mmCIF file of C-alpha atoms in Angstrom:
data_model
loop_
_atom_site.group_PDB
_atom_site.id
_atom_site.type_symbol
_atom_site.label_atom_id
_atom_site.label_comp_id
_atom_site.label_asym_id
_atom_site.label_seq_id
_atom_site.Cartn_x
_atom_site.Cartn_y
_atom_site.Cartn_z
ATOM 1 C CA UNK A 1 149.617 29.141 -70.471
ATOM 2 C CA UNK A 2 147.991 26.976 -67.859
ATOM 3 C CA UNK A 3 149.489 24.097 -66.501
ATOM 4 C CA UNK A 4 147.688 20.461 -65.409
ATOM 5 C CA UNK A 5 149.459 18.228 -63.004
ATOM 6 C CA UNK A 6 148.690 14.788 -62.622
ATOM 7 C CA UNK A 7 149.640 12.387 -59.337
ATOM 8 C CA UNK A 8 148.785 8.766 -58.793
ATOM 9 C CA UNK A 9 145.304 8.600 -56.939
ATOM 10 C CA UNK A 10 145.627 6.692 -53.315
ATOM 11 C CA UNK A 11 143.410 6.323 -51.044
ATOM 12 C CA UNK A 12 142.961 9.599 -48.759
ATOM 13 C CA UNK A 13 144.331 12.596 -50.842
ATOM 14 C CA UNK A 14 144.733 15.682 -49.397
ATOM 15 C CA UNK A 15 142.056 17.912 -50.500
ATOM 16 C CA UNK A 16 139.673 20.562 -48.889
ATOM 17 C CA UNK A 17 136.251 18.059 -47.276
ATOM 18 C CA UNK A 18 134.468 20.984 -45.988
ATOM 19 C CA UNK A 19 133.533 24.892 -45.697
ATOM 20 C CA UNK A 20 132.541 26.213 -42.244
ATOM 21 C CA UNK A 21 130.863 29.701 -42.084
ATOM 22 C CA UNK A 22 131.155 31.466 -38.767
ATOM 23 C CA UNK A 23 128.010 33.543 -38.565
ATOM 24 C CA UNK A 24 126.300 36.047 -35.809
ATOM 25 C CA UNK A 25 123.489 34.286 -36.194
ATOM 26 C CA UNK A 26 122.994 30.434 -36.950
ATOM 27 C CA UNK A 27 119.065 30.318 -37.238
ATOM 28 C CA UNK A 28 118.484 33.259 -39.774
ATOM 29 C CA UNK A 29 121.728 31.934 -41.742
ATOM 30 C CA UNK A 30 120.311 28.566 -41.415
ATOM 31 C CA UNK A 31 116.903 29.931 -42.896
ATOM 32 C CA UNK A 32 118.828 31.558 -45.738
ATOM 33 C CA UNK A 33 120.724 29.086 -47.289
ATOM 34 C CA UNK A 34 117.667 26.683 -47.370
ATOM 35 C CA UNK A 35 116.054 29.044 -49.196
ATOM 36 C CA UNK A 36 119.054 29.849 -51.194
ATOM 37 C CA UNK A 37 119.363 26.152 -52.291
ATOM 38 C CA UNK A 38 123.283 25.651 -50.944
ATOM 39 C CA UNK A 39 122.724 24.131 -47.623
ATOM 40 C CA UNK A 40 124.330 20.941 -48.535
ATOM 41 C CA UNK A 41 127.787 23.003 -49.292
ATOM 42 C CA UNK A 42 128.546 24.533 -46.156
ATOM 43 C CA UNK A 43 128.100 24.061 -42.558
ATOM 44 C CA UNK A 44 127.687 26.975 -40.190
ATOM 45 C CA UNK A 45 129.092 27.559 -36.896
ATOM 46 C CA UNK A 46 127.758 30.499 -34.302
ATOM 47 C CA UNK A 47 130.880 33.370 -33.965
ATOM 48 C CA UNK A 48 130.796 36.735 -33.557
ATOM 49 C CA UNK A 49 134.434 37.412 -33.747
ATOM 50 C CA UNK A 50 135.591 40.538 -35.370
ATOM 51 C CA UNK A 51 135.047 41.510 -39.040
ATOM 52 C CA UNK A 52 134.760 44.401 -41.063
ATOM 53 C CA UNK A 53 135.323 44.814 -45.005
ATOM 54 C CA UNK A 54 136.379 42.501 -47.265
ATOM 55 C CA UNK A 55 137.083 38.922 -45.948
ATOM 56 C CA UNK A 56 138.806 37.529 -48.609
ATOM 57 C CA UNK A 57 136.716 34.619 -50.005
ATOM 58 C CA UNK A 58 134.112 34.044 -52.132
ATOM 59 C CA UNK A 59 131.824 30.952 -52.941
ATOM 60 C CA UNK A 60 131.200 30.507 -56.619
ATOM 61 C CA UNK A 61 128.381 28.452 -58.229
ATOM 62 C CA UNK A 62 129.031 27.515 -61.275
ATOM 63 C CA UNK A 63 124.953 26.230 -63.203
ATOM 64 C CA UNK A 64 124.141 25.345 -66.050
ATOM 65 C CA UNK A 65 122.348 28.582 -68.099
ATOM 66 C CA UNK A 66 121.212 31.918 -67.924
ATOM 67 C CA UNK A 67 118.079 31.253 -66.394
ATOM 68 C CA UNK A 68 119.292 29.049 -63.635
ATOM 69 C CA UNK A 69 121.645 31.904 -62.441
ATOM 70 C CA UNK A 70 118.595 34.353 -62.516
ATOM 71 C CA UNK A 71 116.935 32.035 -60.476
ATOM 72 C CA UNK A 72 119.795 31.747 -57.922
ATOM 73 C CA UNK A 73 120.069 35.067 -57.873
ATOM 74 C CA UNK A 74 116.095 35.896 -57.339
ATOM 75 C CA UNK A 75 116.031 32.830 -54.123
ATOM 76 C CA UNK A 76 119.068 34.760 -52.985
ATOM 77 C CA UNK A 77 117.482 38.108 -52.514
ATOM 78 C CA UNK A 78 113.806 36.812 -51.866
ATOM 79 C CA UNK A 79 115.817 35.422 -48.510
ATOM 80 C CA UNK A 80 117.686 38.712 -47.908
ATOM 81 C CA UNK A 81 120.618 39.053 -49.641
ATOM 82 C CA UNK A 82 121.948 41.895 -51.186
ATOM 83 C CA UNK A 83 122.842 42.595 -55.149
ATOM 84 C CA UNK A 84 126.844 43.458 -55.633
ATOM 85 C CA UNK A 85 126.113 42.767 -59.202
ATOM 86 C CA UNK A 86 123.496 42.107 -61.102
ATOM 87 C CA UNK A 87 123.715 39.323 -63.367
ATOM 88 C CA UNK A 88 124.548 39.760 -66.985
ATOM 89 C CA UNK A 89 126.115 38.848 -69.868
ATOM 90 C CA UNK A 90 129.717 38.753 -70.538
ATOM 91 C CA UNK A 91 133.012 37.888 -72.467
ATOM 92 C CA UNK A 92 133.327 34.417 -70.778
ATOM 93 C CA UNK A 93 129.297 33.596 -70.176
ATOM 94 C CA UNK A 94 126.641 35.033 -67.315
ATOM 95 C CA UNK A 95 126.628 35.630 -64.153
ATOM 96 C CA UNK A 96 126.259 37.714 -60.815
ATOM 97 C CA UNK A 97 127.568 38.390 -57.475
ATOM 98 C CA UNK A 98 125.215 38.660 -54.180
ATOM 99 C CA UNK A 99 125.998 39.086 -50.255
ATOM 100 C CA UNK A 100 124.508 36.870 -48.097
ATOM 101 C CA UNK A 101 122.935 38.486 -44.581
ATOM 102 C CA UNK A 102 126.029 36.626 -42.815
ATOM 103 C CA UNK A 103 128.311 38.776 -44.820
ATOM 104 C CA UNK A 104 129.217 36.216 -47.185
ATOM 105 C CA UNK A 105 129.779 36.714 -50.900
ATOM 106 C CA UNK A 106 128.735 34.634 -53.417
ATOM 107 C CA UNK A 107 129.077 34.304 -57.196
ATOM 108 C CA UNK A 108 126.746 32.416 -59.561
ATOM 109 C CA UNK A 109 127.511 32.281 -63.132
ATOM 110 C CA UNK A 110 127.480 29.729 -66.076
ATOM 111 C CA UNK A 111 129.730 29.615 -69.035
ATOM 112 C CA UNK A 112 126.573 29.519 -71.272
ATOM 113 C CA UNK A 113 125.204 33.049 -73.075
ATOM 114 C CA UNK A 114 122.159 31.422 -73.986
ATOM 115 C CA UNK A 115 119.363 28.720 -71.760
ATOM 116 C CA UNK A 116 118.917 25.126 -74.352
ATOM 117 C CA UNK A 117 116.730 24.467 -71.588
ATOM 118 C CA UNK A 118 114.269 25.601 -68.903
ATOM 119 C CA UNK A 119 115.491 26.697 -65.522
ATOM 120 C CA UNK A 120 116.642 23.975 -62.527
ATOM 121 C CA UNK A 121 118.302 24.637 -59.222
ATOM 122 C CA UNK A 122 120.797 22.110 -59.935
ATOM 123 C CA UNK A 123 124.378 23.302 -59.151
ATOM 124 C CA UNK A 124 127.308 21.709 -61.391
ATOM 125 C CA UNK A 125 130.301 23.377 -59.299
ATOM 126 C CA UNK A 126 131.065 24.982 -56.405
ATOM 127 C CA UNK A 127 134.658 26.662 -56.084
ATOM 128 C CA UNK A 128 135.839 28.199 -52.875
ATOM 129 C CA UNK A 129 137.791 31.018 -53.963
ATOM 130 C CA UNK A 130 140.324 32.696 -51.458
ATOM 131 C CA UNK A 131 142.399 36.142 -52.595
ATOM 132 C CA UNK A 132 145.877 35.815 -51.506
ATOM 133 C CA UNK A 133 148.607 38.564 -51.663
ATOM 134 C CA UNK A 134 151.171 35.555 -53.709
ATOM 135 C CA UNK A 135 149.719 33.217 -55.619
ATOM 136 C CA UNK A 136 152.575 31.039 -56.016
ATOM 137 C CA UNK A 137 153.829 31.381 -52.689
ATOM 138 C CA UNK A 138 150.537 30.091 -51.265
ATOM 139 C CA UNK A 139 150.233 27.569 -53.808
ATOM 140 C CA UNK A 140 153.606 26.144 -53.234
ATOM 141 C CA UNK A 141 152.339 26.298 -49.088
ATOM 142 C CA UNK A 142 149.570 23.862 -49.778
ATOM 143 C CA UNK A 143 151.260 21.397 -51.827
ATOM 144 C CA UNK A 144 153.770 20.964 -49.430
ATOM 145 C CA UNK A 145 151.025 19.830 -47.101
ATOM 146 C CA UNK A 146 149.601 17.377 -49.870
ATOM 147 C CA UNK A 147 147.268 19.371 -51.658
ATOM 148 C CA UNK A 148 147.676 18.877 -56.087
ATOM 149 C CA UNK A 149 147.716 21.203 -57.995
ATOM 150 C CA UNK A 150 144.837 20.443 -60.666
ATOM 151 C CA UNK A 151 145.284 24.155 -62.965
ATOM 152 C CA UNK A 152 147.473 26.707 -62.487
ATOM 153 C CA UNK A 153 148.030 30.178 -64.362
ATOM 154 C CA UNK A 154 151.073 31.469 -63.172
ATOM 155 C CA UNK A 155 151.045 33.885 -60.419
ATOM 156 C CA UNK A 156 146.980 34.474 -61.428
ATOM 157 C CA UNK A 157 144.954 31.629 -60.319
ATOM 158 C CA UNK A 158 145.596 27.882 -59.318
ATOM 159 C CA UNK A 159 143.423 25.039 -58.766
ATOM 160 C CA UNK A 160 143.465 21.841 -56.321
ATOM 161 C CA UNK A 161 142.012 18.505 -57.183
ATOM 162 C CA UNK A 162 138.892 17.952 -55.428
ATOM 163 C CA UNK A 163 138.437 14.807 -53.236
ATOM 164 C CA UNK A 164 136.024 11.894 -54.691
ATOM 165 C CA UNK A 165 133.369 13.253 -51.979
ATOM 166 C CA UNK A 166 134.498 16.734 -51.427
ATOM 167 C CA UNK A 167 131.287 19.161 -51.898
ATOM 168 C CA UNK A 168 133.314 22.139 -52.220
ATOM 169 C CA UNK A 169 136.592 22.679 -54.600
ATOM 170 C CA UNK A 170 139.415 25.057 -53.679
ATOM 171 C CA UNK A 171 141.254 27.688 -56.237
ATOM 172 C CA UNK A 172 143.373 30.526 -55.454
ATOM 173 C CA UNK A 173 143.139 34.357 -57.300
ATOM 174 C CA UNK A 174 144.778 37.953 -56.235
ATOM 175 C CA UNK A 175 143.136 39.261 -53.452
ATOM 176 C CA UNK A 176 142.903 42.840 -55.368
ATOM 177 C CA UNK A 177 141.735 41.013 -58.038
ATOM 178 C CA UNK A 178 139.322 38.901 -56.445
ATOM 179 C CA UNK A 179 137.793 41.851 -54.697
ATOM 180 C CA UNK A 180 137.174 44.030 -58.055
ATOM 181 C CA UNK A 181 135.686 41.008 -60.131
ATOM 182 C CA UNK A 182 133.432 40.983 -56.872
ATOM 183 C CA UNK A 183 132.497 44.881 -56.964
ATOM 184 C CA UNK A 184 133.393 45.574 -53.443
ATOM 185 C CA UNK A 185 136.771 47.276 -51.607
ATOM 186 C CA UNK A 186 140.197 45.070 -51.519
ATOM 187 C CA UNK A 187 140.134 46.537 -47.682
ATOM 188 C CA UNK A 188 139.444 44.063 -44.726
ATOM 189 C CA UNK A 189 140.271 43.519 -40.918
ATOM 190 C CA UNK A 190 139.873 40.838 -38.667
ATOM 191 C CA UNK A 191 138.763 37.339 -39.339
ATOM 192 C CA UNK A 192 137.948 35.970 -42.235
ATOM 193 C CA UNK A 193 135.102 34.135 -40.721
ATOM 194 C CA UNK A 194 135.530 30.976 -42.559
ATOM 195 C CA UNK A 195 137.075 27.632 -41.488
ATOM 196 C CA UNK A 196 138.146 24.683 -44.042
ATOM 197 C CA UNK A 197 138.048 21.221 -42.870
ATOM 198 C CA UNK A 198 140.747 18.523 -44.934
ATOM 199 C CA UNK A 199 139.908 15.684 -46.001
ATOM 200 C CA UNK A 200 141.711 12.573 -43.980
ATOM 201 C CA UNK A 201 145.211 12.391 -46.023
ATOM 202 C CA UNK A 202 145.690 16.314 -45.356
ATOM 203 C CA UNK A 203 147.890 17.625 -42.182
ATOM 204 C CA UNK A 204 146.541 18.193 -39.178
ATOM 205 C CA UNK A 205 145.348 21.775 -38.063
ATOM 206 C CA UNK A 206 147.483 24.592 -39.560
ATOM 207 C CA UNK A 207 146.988 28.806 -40.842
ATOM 208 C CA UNK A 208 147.981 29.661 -44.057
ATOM 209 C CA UNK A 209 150.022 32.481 -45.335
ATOM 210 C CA UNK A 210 146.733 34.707 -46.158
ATOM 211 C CA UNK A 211 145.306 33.604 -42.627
ATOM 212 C CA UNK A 212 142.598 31.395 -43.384
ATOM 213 C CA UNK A 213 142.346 28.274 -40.994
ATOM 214 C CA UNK A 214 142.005 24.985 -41.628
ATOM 215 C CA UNK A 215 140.967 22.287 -39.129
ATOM 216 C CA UNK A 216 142.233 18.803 -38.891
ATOM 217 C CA UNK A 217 140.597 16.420 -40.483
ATOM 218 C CA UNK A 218 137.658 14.284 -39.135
ATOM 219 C CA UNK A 219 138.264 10.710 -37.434
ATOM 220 C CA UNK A 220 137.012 7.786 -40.352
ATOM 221 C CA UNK A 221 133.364 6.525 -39.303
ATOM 222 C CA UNK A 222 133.494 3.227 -37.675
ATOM 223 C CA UNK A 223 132.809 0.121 -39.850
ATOM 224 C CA UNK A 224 129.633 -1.510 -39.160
ATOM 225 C CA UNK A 225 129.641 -4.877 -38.418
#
């Protein structure tokens, strides 16, 4: 059964305020995700540090029919990506799974088996998913540092409250798990090449248990006068 926590609101909750990619190449990747239509979910940072396999993360879109995934899917490979899965229909909706040229992996799906409407390129959601070897180990590690929890299925899945301007949410699923629902190998060295900025109530700088790194969070704007 899933579980919903609720906490007073304040004014800085901890929460995930940003996605950094690290890619080999920031002017193709740049290219990409304008053409993909995501630009204004991630930011991308030049790295060629070490990575080979699965790195643990993927970025889910959730839209709002069939024929907005399809088109997702089609800007996705028209700018070079590659099909894990092709979209199709399922148990739970639609959906499909592509690889960015920056190695990235990417879900877009709806919960809808059938379009009441033409095509857009709105997005409704977009979930940063991390595999972790213990869900409620890892869960338990962010809450300590602030984060709430917003759903949580046992040791399966859990879910953080978003921030009021946070782009991107973040949820937690089995790494093995993650990786099959994906269609690739569990198997993966090196870096994860992603970095998560918090939002200004969450701690400073810190790893997690699963290795992905989080940088502290960014200094207010100043007022203008």
């Amino acid at each position: 059964m899933a579980t919903t926590t609720h906490t007073a609101a304040h004014t800085s909750p901890a929460s995930l305020a940003s996605v950094t990619l690290e890619v080999a190449d920031i002017e193709a990747a740049r290219r990409f995700y304008g053409a993909f239509g995501v630009e204004a979910y991630v930011r991308l940072r030049a790295c060629d540090a070490h990575s080979t396999g699965f790195r643990g993360f993927t970025l889910g879109l959730t839209v709002s029919g069939p024929a907005t995934v399809d088109g997702f899917v089609a800007a996705a490979v028209d700018a070079g990506a590659t099909v894990l899965k092709p979209a199709v229909k399922s148990l739970w909706g639609y959906g499909g799974v592509v690889q960015a040229p920056d190695g990235t992996i990417w879900k877009i799906a709806t919960s809808a088996k059938k379009d009441t409407g033409p095509a857009t390129r709105e997005i409704d959601e977009v979930v940063l998913l991390i595999g972790v070897e213990d869900v409620k180990a890892t869960r338990q590690f962010y809450v300590s540092r602030g984060l709430t929890v917003a759903k949580s299925f046992g040791g399966k899945y859990a879910e953080f409250t978003a921030g009021d301007r946070a782009p991107v949410k973040l949820a937690l699923y089995k790494r093995r798990a993650l990786a099959k629902d994906l269609g690739v190998p569990a198997d993966g060295t090196g870096s994860h090449r992603v970095v998560l900025g918090g939002a200004p109530g969450t701690c400073g700088a810190f790893t997690d248990p699963d290795g992905f790194t989080w940088e502290a969070p960014e200094p207010p704007a100043p007022a203008k006068s």
